[in-house]
Amino acid sequence: MRIVSDINWEQKLMDPIGERTHKPRITGITMVIDKGMGLYAFEDFLNTTSEYIDIIKLGFGTSPLYPKQVLENKIGLAKKHNITITPGGTFLEVAISQNCVNSYFKMIKDLGFNGIEVSDGTIELSRQYRDDLIKFGLEEGLNVFTEYGKKKKGMKLNLNKLIHTVHQDLDKGASLVTIEGRESGVEVGVFDEYGKCNKDDFLQIINSVSYPEKIMWEAPLKSQQIFFINNLGPKANLGNISPEEVFALESIRRGLRSDTFHLAHK
Amino acid sequence: MRIVSDINWEQKLMDPIGERTHKPRITGITMVIDKGMGLYAFEDFLNTTSEYIDIIKLGFGTSPLYPKQVLENKIGLAKKHNITITPGGTFLEVAISQNCVNSYFKMIKDLGFNGIEVSDGTIELSRQYRDDLIKFGLEEGLNVFTEYGKKKKGMKLNLNKLIHTVHQDLDKGASLVTIEGRESGVEVGVFDEYGKCNKDDFLQIINSVSYPEKIMWEAPLKSQQIFFINNLGPKANLGNISPEEVFALESIRRGLRSDTFHLAHK
Amino acid sequence: MRIVSDINWEQKLMDPIGERTHKPRITGITMVIDKGMGLYAFEDFLNTTSEYIDIIKLGFGTSPLYPKQVLENKIGLAKKHNITITPGGTFLEVAISQNCVNSYFKMIKDLGFNGIEVSDGTIELSRQYRDDLIKFGLEEGLNVFTEYGKKKKGMKLNLNKLIHTVHQDLDKGASLVTIEGRESGVEVGVFDEYGKCNKDDFLQIINSVSYPEKIMWEAPLKSQQIFFINNLGPKANLGNISPEEVFALESIRRGLRSDTFHLAHK
């Protein structure tokens, strides 16, 4: 065998790029979208991957579909693992449309959620109402994430409005602003019909906002995760990661997969 | 905060469209295709989603691949949750081709299945033999579903034969007639090579059969589920749903996801 | 009912093609790529499908991401089920790049792995070093698989080098030589940008190597699995099978799914 120097081998084998931080993190956030894992699957999942997960979102309006006991147990488990758990933004949009916002917040608090997402992916939401929702969430002691972008296919991204919204939301107390990518990652926000990220749009956003590290990119496709990590490094905040891809993404963040291997050897 | 009226909030937040019915259902059927879930995964899955599942099909010929104890336990669990559980249609087609139909029925009954699928996706089956199989299934006390359509790629749908078959099968006692969509949803039945539903074919079928509510559409792709629910409402019977998509589909049926949000606000 | 002859019905219903062998197998190998299953999921999975699995690979560099206890338990369970369990080839490539090969082998042995993959999908590796790695693995008592092919998109396959490498690797003691297909199966090795296998390349490989039955084809897509089984029969060695597709693949190997149904009735 070749003579090899094995100093710090454990660190080198676990994180060749060497920029990954531990929880609690302020950058390098991984947000998982959960579409309805059962209780044992969820516990099993957290016991294996929780060190790599910062936020779990119960996708769109799935929260009220759970048997109550299952939902409460999932929320409790997530918090035990120091994970922020939120209902999907669409669920709040349903509450707004149905004039049930007060009940929504009461329900969320009673169930034990420790975060919410404020979005207008499907409905129209005035700046004032958006501010009120952020404020109300904060007063309730919740971690507030906001989202920019419409879910409708082929909606052109309004970059000026995006940049303005990011600044306003952060100013009002949002922890992160998510850029809409849906569960599919296709034909939405910065992604074209093949899921390819528009690099000009991306760069304009990154270069125009005051705190680009406060943006979370919904990036369900592997090619998108690689794009953001190649451009922002392992500290990219990435959302709508499917549960079974958490280890794969973590490998990409550390240079443990071919696609970002080169970042460890710059 | 805006003044909101929270009357009936629980119902409004759980089902904005407001047309979803409880089990046992005669329309709005969800049929799941199970490609080999383990026993604990299956139990976990049912404990979380069983209210939304009417039928579970153990896809194609997977039934004989299980360890017997695992299979019997799965069948028992499904029945405990008031779910009809069937082997895939291809498994009966194997039995027909191998001249083992008697043994097939004996095995199915011994294992505890409470339903079967009679199909000719791969083999040729005369009308007479099809009638015999339906009749035999009914005599054995099984819930009988039939299926129309060939699995071979690019087979042109014969609409006249489809309509005739639907009428005959229902007349002979089939509970539902499934329109073949395979597990892929692509280049089969009413779906083109991109999985897009041919709307003319769809409308002709719906307008020509006497009981369109007795048709179950295999619709594995999200875009297909949205198509059928936009056209038939939440009561569409949908099959070949993958287990991890049950909550997502249920959200679509209720207007808890962006894609059918508008149905709650017509 | 038609008069049917039910002689040997159990065998006919379980394996219409009738060429499937039991473990331990030397051909018809199924290698699963595991991207991070939790411990209970893994146990459940093995209890259901282990008879059909010969090798489990913990994909790319995921091995060091597990909590140690979870990883050791997974390895122990795999071995209990007579399965060879290996870290992904990329993990060894990381160790080579980081000059930690000795530590890599020590770690692998301590954790209990009983196999390794020697590959150069991302790095350059001399023939001599490749030989050394194979030899070292064998000396450590490990089952050694090698892999041919680059992970980079659109790399043209060098058939002469492939054939030479297969012969050399087998000569040095590798159990099987894998042809790179990645997790995606697209635009890599013998697969084009749609995942379609280049039949000329395939035939040239099969016809040029002395022991084609010692090649394992990474074939993550169903269409690829069908291609290899239609061309090589149920004894094709197939890798990078996702865990939820093990039963589906086994159905294809036995003629229990439409796509290979015809092989039972030649």
PDB file of C-alpha atoms in Angstrom, chain B residues 94 98 100 107, chain C residues 7-20 22 254 256:
ATOM      1  CA  VAL B  94     -50.196 -15.731 -14.456  1.00  0.00           C
ATOM      2  CA  GLN B  98     -50.130 -21.527 -16.048  1.00  0.00           C
ATOM      3  CA  CYS B 100     -53.537 -22.905 -12.040  1.00  0.00           C
ATOM      4  CA  MET B 107     -54.445 -19.689  -2.204  1.00  0.00           C
TER       5      MET B 107
ATOM      6  CA  ILE C   7     -49.711 -29.832 -10.915  1.00  0.00           C
ATOM      7  CA  ASN C   8     -46.755 -27.977  -9.387  1.00  0.00           C
ATOM      8  CA  TRP C   9     -49.012 -24.982  -8.972  1.00  0.00           C
ATOM      9  CA  GLU C  10     -47.006 -23.379  -6.199  1.00  0.00           C
ATOM     10  CA  GLN C  11     -43.838 -23.306  -8.273  1.00  0.00           C
ATOM     11  CA  LYS C  12     -45.733 -22.100 -11.351  1.00  0.00           C
ATOM     12  CA  LEU C  13     -47.387 -19.252  -9.474  1.00  0.00           C
ATOM     13  CA  MET C  14     -44.197 -18.181  -7.733  1.00  0.00           C
ATOM     14  CA  ASP C  15     -41.864 -18.364 -10.693  1.00  0.00           C
ATOM     15  CA  PRO C  16     -43.487 -18.795 -14.088  1.00  0.00           C
ATOM     16  CA  ILE C  17     -40.178 -18.386 -15.936  1.00  0.00           C
ATOM     17  CA  GLY C  18     -38.700 -20.961 -13.597  1.00  0.00           C
ATOM     18  CA  GLU C  19     -35.049 -19.976 -13.664  1.00  0.00           C
ATOM     19  CA  ARG C  20     -34.688 -18.198 -10.345  1.00  0.00           C
ATOM     20  CA  HIS C  22     -31.867 -19.432  -4.144  1.00  0.00           C
ATOM     21  CA  ARG C 254     -39.776 -14.417 -12.497  1.00  0.00           C
ATOM     22  CA  LEU C 256     -44.692 -12.066 -12.520  1.00  0.00           C
TER      23      LEU C 256
END
